[in-house]
């Protein structure tokens, strides 16, 4: 499991966690410094001392989630296959408490640092996978990483619907057990064969010439 930050028992960490909760429940514009401070058990003055402004506090929230993502990525790279480790569960444990923040922030067009970090890490993984492919991708790596990041985050954004469809909270321990093999199956069994994809790609090219 990932190690907690040394700051996690401090007032600064309590303020950050309270902000993640308020931003997730109320949205950035409606959340207030006073409300966040009350939830964190500190004064508004102490909050401003640590963060200065609501915008800076939001940036700190994003930075915290980016750091958590980097730790999980490093853990996966270090552990390799991670025998006996369900990284869907690891990720759920790390980000589950902040699902509302992630979903709302992304829906509001915020949380750019988190999205951009996921794209960056995705590029690294895709570059390594591409080296082993016999069928070389025709779409630039950067574009695939952007769309891949959006697809990865869609479960957090659509958490309610995915959980309803699978009949289990996908952020729970049981949900991780259900979700992990589904994701593995989807990634290992593409919808299209290389030949079918080539036919559709050729058709796209023909259609674009008639535009």
XYZ file of N, CA and C in Angstrom:
633
model
N 0.840 -1.200 0.000
C 0.000 0.000 0.000
C 0.868 1.240 0.000
N 0.327 2.350 -0.471
C 1.095 3.580 -0.509
C 1.259 4.142 0.892
N 2.397 4.808 1.128
C 2.671 5.399 2.421
C 2.034 6.782 2.502
N 1.461 7.137 3.649
C 0.867 8.460 3.791
C 1.932 9.529 3.876
N 1.602 10.742 3.471
C 2.521 11.864 3.586
C 2.780 12.163 5.047
N 3.975 12.680 5.343
C 4.316 13.036 6.716
C 3.455 14.178 7.233
N 2.875 14.964 6.294
C 2.073 16.120 6.695
C 0.640 15.760 7.050
N 0.260 14.486 6.892
C -1.152 14.125 6.965
C -1.787 14.290 8.343
N -1.007 14.516 9.374
C -1.582 14.744 10.694
C -1.569 16.220 11.061
N -1.190 17.068 10.129
C -1.062 18.490 10.410
C -2.338 19.244 10.072
N -2.406 20.486 10.552
C -3.557 21.335 10.235
C -3.645 21.559 8.741
N -2.512 21.693 8.091
C -2.507 21.909 6.635
C -3.193 20.742 5.911
N -2.899 19.532 6.354
C -3.516 18.362 5.730
C -5.010 18.316 6.022
N -5.413 18.671 7.239
C -6.845 18.695 7.575
C -7.585 19.714 6.717
N -6.959 20.852 6.498
C -7.571 21.884 5.639
C -7.715 21.353 4.217
N -6.676 20.721 3.722
C -6.713 20.181 2.359
C -7.819 19.148 2.208
N -7.915 18.232 3.160
C -8.952 17.202 3.068
C -10.351 17.802 3.179
N -10.494 18.817 4.029
C -11.791 19.495 4.136
C -12.131 20.198 2.832
N -11.136 20.778 2.192
C -11.363 21.457 0.913
C -11.769 20.460 -0.165
N -11.114 19.320 -0.201
C -11.481 18.291 -1.175
C -12.940 17.880 -0.990
N -13.353 17.793 0.266
C -14.744 17.426 0.557
C -15.704 18.531 0.118
N -15.409 19.764 0.491
C -16.309 20.874 0.165
C -16.353 21.135 -1.337
N -15.205 21.111 -1.996
C -15.181 21.328 -3.441
C -15.961 20.229 -4.154
N -15.872 18.998 -3.620
C -16.598 17.887 -4.224
C -18.097 17.979 -4.014
N -18.510 18.424 -2.834
C -19.939 18.472 -2.522
C -20.626 19.723 -3.058
N -19.915 20.837 -3.075
C -20.543 22.110 -3.427
C -20.027 22.728 -4.723
N -18.909 22.225 -5.236
C -18.295 22.867 -6.380
C -17.375 23.980 -5.911
N -16.403 24.334 -6.738
C -15.411 25.330 -6.331
C -16.045 26.687 -6.045
N -16.940 27.120 -6.907
C -17.502 28.463 -6.760
C -18.354 28.603 -5.497
N -19.098 27.569 -5.128
C -19.995 27.657 -3.981
C -19.314 27.331 -2.658
N -18.218 26.601 -2.694
C -17.486 26.297 -1.462
C -16.904 27.585 -0.886
N -16.873 27.673 0.445
C -16.388 28.891 1.087
C -15.199 28.598 1.992
N -14.337 29.612 2.134
C -13.200 29.506 3.038
C -13.687 29.205 4.458
N -14.747 29.896 4.861
C -15.273 29.715 6.219
C -15.753 28.292 6.442
N -16.504 27.760 5.488
C -17.020 26.401 5.631
C -15.911 25.368 5.673
N -14.912 25.553 4.833
C -13.772 24.627 4.810
C -13.021 24.688 6.134
N -12.811 25.891 6.640
C -12.097 26.064 7.905
C -12.845 25.409 9.052
N -14.170 25.569 9.080
C -14.968 24.965 10.153
C -14.859 23.441 10.122
N -14.925 22.862 8.930
C -14.811 21.412 8.813
C -13.430 20.935 9.249
N -12.406 21.719 8.937
C -11.035 21.347 9.306
C -10.731 21.625 10.766
N -11.614 22.361 11.443
C -11.396 22.683 12.839
C -10.331 23.739 13.055
N -10.226 24.667 12.095
C -9.247 25.752 12.208
C -9.957 27.067 11.932
N -9.258 28.155 12.153
C -9.815 29.471 11.849
C -9.604 29.805 10.373
N -10.438 30.703 9.851
C -10.257 31.155 8.475
C -8.894 31.805 8.309
N -8.436 32.473 9.373
C -7.126 33.113 9.317
C -5.995 32.119 9.155
N -6.095 30.987 9.864
C -5.056 29.964 9.728
C -5.086 29.343 8.340
N -6.290 29.156 7.812
C -6.403 28.626 6.447
C -5.699 29.554 5.469
N -5.969 30.851 5.594
C -5.343 31.813 4.677
C -3.829 31.884 4.907
N -3.409 31.674 6.150
C -1.975 31.669 6.449
C -1.283 30.543 5.684
N -1.922 29.375 5.652
C -1.325 28.215 4.986
C -1.443 28.285 3.466
N -2.571 28.784 2.965
C -2.834 28.678 1.531
C -3.035 30.019 0.826
N -3.371 31.049 1.545
C -3.492 32.369 0.936
C -4.840 32.655 0.313
N -5.345 31.748 -0.512
C -6.601 31.984 -1.230
C -7.281 30.660 -1.537
N -8.528 30.749 -1.939
C -9.264 29.537 -2.298
C -8.658 28.894 -3.541
N -8.183 29.716 -4.463
C -7.559 29.200 -5.679
C -6.293 28.415 -5.355
N -5.486 28.974 -4.448
C -4.250 28.287 -4.056
C -4.560 26.989 -3.316
N -5.641 26.991 -2.555
C -6.064 25.783 -1.846
C -6.488 24.716 -2.848
N -7.211 25.118 -3.860
C -7.594 24.162 -4.908
C -6.352 23.596 -5.590
N -5.367 24.448 -5.869
C -4.130 23.975 -6.491
C -3.431 22.951 -5.598
N -3.476 23.177 -4.283
C -2.864 22.240 -3.345
C -3.595 20.903 -3.361
N -4.915 20.944 -3.514
C -5.704 19.713 -3.619
C -5.292 18.926 -4.860
N -5.178 19.614 -5.972
C -4.765 18.947 -7.207
C -3.366 18.370 -7.075
N -2.457 19.133 -6.448
C -1.082 18.673 -6.286
C -1.022 17.416 -5.421
N -1.876 17.354 -4.406
C -1.928 16.180 -3.527
C -2.373 14.940 -4.306
N -3.381 15.085 -5.152
C -3.868 13.954 -5.937
C -2.847 13.537 -6.987
N -2.146 14.488 -7.557
C -1.084 14.176 -8.520
C 0.017 13.369 -7.840
N 0.376 13.775 -6.646
C 1.413 13.069 -5.892
C 0.980 11.645 -5.578
N -0.283 11.471 -5.214
C -0.804 10.127 -4.945
C -0.759 9.268 -6.197
N -1.097 9.856 -7.337
C -1.052 9.131 -8.608
C 0.376 8.717 -8.937
N 1.324 9.610 -8.704
C 2.731 9.300 -8.970
C 3.209 8.155 -8.073
N 2.774 8.141 -6.815
C 3.188 7.077 -5.907
C 2.664 5.722 -6.369
N 1.401 5.688 -6.794
C 0.835 4.424 -7.265
C 1.555 3.963 -8.531
N 1.818 4.891 -9.435
C 2.535 4.544 -10.665
C 3.922 3.979 -10.347
N 4.625 4.621 -9.417
C 5.953 4.144 -9.027
C 5.870 2.766 -8.392
N 4.813 2.541 -7.616
C 4.641 1.244 -6.957
C 4.408 0.144 -7.992
N 3.585 0.435 -8.992
C 3.322 -0.554 -10.041
C 4.609 -0.875 -10.789
N 5.396 0.149 -11.092
C 6.650 -0.069 -11.825
C 7.648 -0.857 -10.977
N 7.679 -0.591 -9.694
C 8.614 -1.286 -8.806
C 8.206 -2.732 -8.590
N 6.897 -2.960 -8.420
C 6.404 -4.302 -8.110
C 6.238 -5.178 -9.337
N 6.249 -4.563 -10.522
C 6.030 -5.342 -11.734
C 4.626 -5.889 -11.772
N 4.496 -7.205 -11.884
C 3.176 -7.830 -11.954
C 2.435 -7.689 -10.633
N 3.202 -7.474 -9.555
C 2.551 -7.280 -8.260
C 1.753 -8.486 -7.830
N 2.421 -9.617 -7.643
C 1.743 -10.865 -7.309
C 0.856 -10.690 -6.081
N -0.416 -10.983 -6.244
C -1.349 -10.886 -5.142
C -1.865 -9.480 -4.871
N -1.455 -8.508 -5.693
C -1.869 -7.120 -5.482
C -2.912 -6.737 -6.518
N -4.043 -6.252 -6.061
C -5.084 -5.747 -6.953
C -4.929 -4.235 -7.016
N -4.348 -3.742 -8.092
C -4.078 -2.310 -8.170
C -5.331 -1.487 -8.410
N -6.408 -2.125 -8.820
C -7.688 -1.430 -8.868
C -8.110 -1.083 -7.440
N -7.899 -2.032 -6.520
C -8.224 -1.786 -5.119
C -7.299 -0.737 -4.516
N -6.015 -0.793 -4.865
C -5.053 0.193 -4.364
C -5.446 1.593 -4.812
N -5.778 1.716 -6.088
C -6.179 3.011 -6.629
C -7.492 3.479 -6.003
N -8.425 2.552 -5.829
C -9.698 2.901 -5.210
C -9.529 3.392 -3.788
N -8.616 2.747 -3.051
C -8.371 3.167 -1.670
C -7.748 4.557 -1.623
N -6.890 4.843 -2.600
C -6.203 6.131 -2.620
C -7.110 7.269 -3.066
N -7.942 7.005 -4.061
C -8.736 8.074 -4.655
C -10.226 8.013 -4.329
N -10.674 6.871 -3.803
C -12.089 6.728 -3.481
C -12.646 7.829 -2.601
N -11.934 8.224 -1.534
C -12.454 9.292 -0.676
C -12.609 10.624 -1.396
N -11.940 10.760 -2.549
C -11.971 12.026 -3.274
C -12.730 11.911 -4.591
N -13.553 10.844 -4.705
C -14.274 10.613 -5.955
C -15.154 11.789 -6.329
N -15.858 12.353 -5.344
C -16.751 13.474 -5.641
C -15.964 14.677 -6.141
N -14.819 14.910 -5.528
C -13.997 16.038 -5.971
C -13.520 15.813 -7.408
N -12.998 14.626 -7.669
C -12.470 14.334 -9.002
C -13.565 14.459 -10.052
N -14.725 13.847 -9.782
C -15.816 13.883 -10.752
C -16.302 15.302 -10.988
N -16.500 16.050 -9.906
C -17.030 17.410 -10.053
C -16.015 18.335 -10.695
N -14.761 18.241 -10.258
C -13.734 19.118 -10.806
C -13.543 18.873 -12.292
N -13.504 17.629 -12.692
C -13.345 17.317 -14.117
C -14.560 17.806 -14.904
N -15.745 17.618 -14.336
C -16.958 18.080 -15.004
C -17.010 19.584 -15.151
N -16.366 20.295 -14.225
C -16.331 21.757 -14.281
C -15.162 22.269 -15.123
N -14.407 21.348 -15.703
C -13.259 21.757 -16.510
C -12.036 22.098 -15.674
N -12.026 21.635 -14.407
C -10.894 21.888 -13.521
C -10.058 20.608 -13.378
N -9.192 20.563 -12.371
C -8.324 19.402 -12.104
C -7.417 19.095 -13.288
N -7.003 20.133 -14.013
C -6.109 19.946 -15.156
C -4.798 19.263 -14.767
N -4.182 19.598 -13.621
C -2.922 18.924 -13.269
C -3.072 17.411 -13.146
N -4.192 16.951 -12.585
C -4.420 15.517 -12.447
C -4.585 14.869 -13.819
N -5.382 15.487 -14.660
C -5.584 14.942 -16.007
C -4.265 14.927 -16.771
N -3.516 16.027 -16.701
C -2.260 16.127 -17.447
C -1.230 15.112 -16.952
N -1.199 14.867 -15.637
C -0.265 13.867 -15.109
C -0.633 12.477 -15.592
N -1.938 12.185 -15.651
C -2.373 10.886 -16.141
C -1.997 10.725 -17.611
N -2.104 11.797 -18.389
C -1.686 11.759 -19.796
C -0.184 11.512 -19.884
N 0.576 12.213 -19.076
C 2.036 12.056 -19.076
C 2.444 10.622 -18.760
N 1.855 10.055 -17.710
C 2.180 8.678 -17.341
C 1.704 7.704 -18.417
N 0.552 8.008 -19.002
C 0.043 7.168 -20.078
C 0.979 7.136 -21.268
N 1.576 8.257 -21.597
C 2.535 8.312 -22.690
C 3.731 7.418 -22.413
N 4.178 7.413 -21.169
C 5.323 6.581 -20.809
C 5.002 5.100 -20.977
N 3.827 4.706 -20.495
C 3.437 3.298 -20.618
C 3.210 2.908 -22.082
N 2.554 3.770 -22.837
C 2.289 3.459 -24.241
C 3.574 3.353 -25.049
N 4.540 4.218 -24.753
C 5.813 4.182 -25.481
C 6.495 2.829 -25.286
N 6.421 2.296 -24.062
C 7.033 0.998 -23.788
C 6.258 -0.127 -24.474
N 4.931 -0.035 -24.438
C 4.108 -1.066 -25.071
C 4.288 -1.042 -26.585
N 4.377 0.156 -27.166
C 4.519 0.281 -28.615
C 5.778 -0.406 -29.134
N 6.828 -0.408 -28.318
C 8.076 -1.040 -28.733
C 7.921 -2.546 -28.928
N 6.925 -3.136 -28.277
C 6.733 -4.583 -28.333
C 5.668 -4.984 -29.350
N 4.995 -3.995 -29.940
C 3.887 -4.303 -30.848
C 4.393 -4.754 -32.221
N 3.694 -5.721 -32.786
C 3.962 -6.088 -34.182
C 3.112 -5.231 -35.120
N 1.943 -4.804 -34.621
C 1.067 -3.913 -35.384
C 1.242 -2.490 -34.837
N 2.028 -1.694 -35.499
C 2.351 -0.361 -35.015
C 1.125 0.554 -35.091
N 0.833 1.296 -34.026
C -0.308 2.226 -34.043
C -0.120 3.317 -35.097
N -1.223 3.763 -35.652
C -1.165 4.808 -36.674
C -1.505 6.184 -36.111
N -2.036 6.222 -34.901
C -2.388 7.495 -34.262
C -1.245 7.901 -33.334
N -0.881 9.183 -33.295
C 0.216 9.627 -32.440
C 0.033 9.220 -30.987
N 1.126 8.909 -30.350
C 1.122 8.469 -28.960
C 0.438 9.490 -28.053
N 0.723 10.764 -28.262
C 0.163 11.816 -27.405
C -1.360 11.815 -27.448
N -1.921 11.659 -28.647
C -3.374 11.661 -28.796
C -3.993 10.445 -28.114
N -3.347 9.309 -28.241
C -3.862 8.105 -27.592
C -3.810 8.230 -26.076
N -2.764 8.874 -25.569
C -2.647 9.059 -24.120
C -3.731 9.982 -23.590
N -4.084 11.017 -24.346
C -5.135 11.947 -23.919
C -6.485 11.223 -23.829
N -6.835 10.495 -24.868
C -8.116 9.784 -24.862
C -8.089 8.652 -23.837
N -6.945 7.998 -23.689
C -6.820 6.946 -22.680
C -7.017 7.482 -21.271
N -6.498 8.676 -21.005
C -6.674 9.297 -19.692
C -8.152 9.575 -19.434
N -8.838 10.078 -20.451
C -10.270 10.356 -20.308
C -11.044 9.072 -20.024
N -10.685 8.000 -20.701
C -11.363 6.728 -20.482
C -11.084 6.190 -19.080
N -9.851 6.366 -18.602
C -9.496 5.899 -17.262
C -10.266 6.639 -16.182
N -10.470 7.922 -16.379
C -11.155 8.744 -15.387
C -12.667 8.615 -15.461
N -13.168 7.994 -16.514
C -14.619 7.941 -16.701
C -15.316 7.163 -15.592
N -14.645 6.171 -14.987
C -15.280 5.406 -13.916
C -15.496 6.284 -12.693
N -14.527 7.173 -12.419
C -14.703 8.096 -11.287
C -15.847 9.072 -11.561
N -15.912 9.568 -12.786
C -16.947 10.532 -13.143
C -18.323 9.863 -13.166
N -18.378 8.650 -13.681
C -19.644 7.924 -13.820
C -19.798 6.857 -12.737
N -19.195 7.104 -11.601
C -19.171 6.139 -10.501
C -20.562 5.596 -10.171
N -21.544 6.478 -10.069
C -22.897 6.043 -9.695
C -23.467 5.070 -10.720
N -23.327 5.396 -11.989
C -23.913 4.555 -13.042
C -23.168 3.228 -13.185
N -21.834 3.269 -13.085
C -21.058 2.026 -13.181
C -21.400 1.107 -12.013
N -21.489 1.671 -10.818
C -21.838 0.877 -9.639
C -23.237 0.297 -9.776
N -24.169 1.116 -10.270
C -25.544 0.646 -10.460
C -25.588 -0.480 -11.481
N -24.843 -0.330 -12.559
C -24.846 -1.352 -13.598
C -24.218 -2.666 -13.163
N -23.190 -2.590 -12.327
C -22.514 -3.811 -11.877
C -23.108 -4.369 -10.595
N -23.972 -3.590 -9.968
C -24.615 -4.067 -8.752
C -23.719 -4.040 -7.529
N -22.669 -3.244 -7.560
C -21.744 -3.146 -6.428
C -21.034 -1.801 -6.510
N -20.756 -1.221 -5.362
C -20.009 0.031 -5.334
C -18.590 -0.257 -5.811
N -18.214 0.268 -6.972
C -16.916 -0.068 -7.550
C -15.751 0.507 -6.761
N -16.021 1.397 -5.808
C -14.959 1.932 -4.967
C -14.785 1.140 -3.673
N -15.628 0.132 -3.482
C -15.518 -0.719 -2.298
C -14.528 -1.848 -2.577
N -14.168 -2.576 -1.528
C -13.259 -3.715 -1.690
C -13.852 -4.757 -2.620
N -15.125 -5.055 -2.437
C -15.794 -6.014 -3.314
C -15.882 -5.469 -4.727
N -16.132 -4.175 -4.845
C -16.207 -3.568 -6.169
C -14.910 -3.689 -6.932
N -13.792 -3.534 -6.244
C -12.479 -3.673 -6.884
C -12.262 -5.094 -7.387
N -12.762 -6.072 -6.621
C -12.642 -7.464 -7.039
C -13.459 -7.740 -8.289
N -14.605 -7.065 -8.417
C -15.455 -7.226 -9.599
C -14.880 -6.475 -10.794
N -14.387 -5.268 -10.533
C -13.947 -4.395 -11.622
C -12.634 -4.836 -12.258
N -11.699 -5.323 -11.462
C -10.368 -5.660 -11.977
C -10.410 -6.650 -13.149
N -11.084 -7.800 -13.031
C -11.106 -8.729 -14.166
C -11.854 -8.182 -15.375
N -12.834 -7.302 -15.144
C -13.546 -6.698 -16.267
C -12.592 -5.814 -17.071
N -11.826 -4.984 -16.365
C -10.865 -4.115 -17.045
C -9.803 -4.931 -17.781
N -9.315 -5.987 -17.138
C -8.323 -6.840 -17.784
C -8.882 -7.462 -19.055
N -10.130 -7.892 -18.989
C -10.745 -8.515 -20.157
C -10.917 -7.501 -21.292
N -11.337 -6.288 -20.938
C -11.514 -5.259 -21.962
C -10.185 -4.894 -22.630
N -9.141 -4.749 -21.833
C -7.835 -4.377 -22.389
C -7.209 -5.506 -23.196
N -7.487 -6.743 -22.821
C -6.845 -7.875 -23.502
C -7.665 -8.416 -24.666
N -8.922 -7.981 -24.795
C -9.769 -8.432 -25.900
C -10.355 -7.221 -26.619
N -9.635 -6.650 -27.571
C -10.143 -5.482 -28.298
C -11.404 -5.814 -29.079
N -12.196 -4.790 -29.313
C -13.447 -4.978 -30.047
C -13.206 -5.359 -31.499
N -12.124 -4.860 -32.063
C -11.848 -5.069 -33.480
C -10.532 -5.810 -33.682
N -10.498 -6.659 -34.702
C -9.232 -7.272 -35.091
C -8.440 -6.254 -35.908
N -7.131 -6.420 -36.056
C -6.343 -5.495 -36.893
C -6.907 -5.362 -38.301
N -7.417 -6.473 -38.860
C -7.957 -6.435 -40.221
C -9.242 -5.606 -40.276
N -10.099 -5.798 -39.280
C -11.349 -5.033 -39.244
C -11.068 -3.540 -39.051
N -10.115 -3.247 -38.201
C -9.754 -1.852 -37.973
C -9.193 -1.213 -39.236
N -8.410 -1.976 -39.983
C -7.825 -1.457 -41.219
C -8.914 -1.119 -42.233
N -9.944 -1.951 -42.315
C -11.047 -1.682 -43.245
C -11.777 -0.400 -42.859
N -12.055 -0.244 -41.566
C -12.756 0.956 -41.106
C -11.888 2.202 -41.289
N -10.585 2.053 -41.079
C -9.668 3.177 -41.247
C -9.637 3.612 -42.714
N -9.650 2.638 -43.584
C -9.652 2.948 -45.017
C -10.948 3.653 -45.406
N -12.056 3.239 -44.815
C -13.342 3.857 -45.097
C -13.350 5.310 -44.596
N -12.741 5.546 -43.417
C -12.641 6.909 -42.907
C -11.895 7.805 -43.885
N -10.828 7.245 -44.471
C -10.056 8.014 -45.439
C -10.861 8.352 -46.676
N -11.664 7.408 -47.145
C -12.499 7.650 -48.316
C -13.561 8.690 -48.036
N -14.192 8.586 -46.854
C -15.246 9.527 -46.499
C -14.706 10.955 -46.385
N -13.477 11.100 -45.854
C -12.923 12.434 -45.682
C -12.638 13.103 -47.014
N -12.379 12.314 -48.053
C -12.111 12.893 -49.360
C -13.357 13.480 -49.997
N -14.536 13.034 -49.518
C -15.791 13.531 -50.090
C -16.328 14.749 -49.333
N -15.669 15.104 -48.220
C -16.130 16.262 -47.418
C -15.799 17.583 -48.101
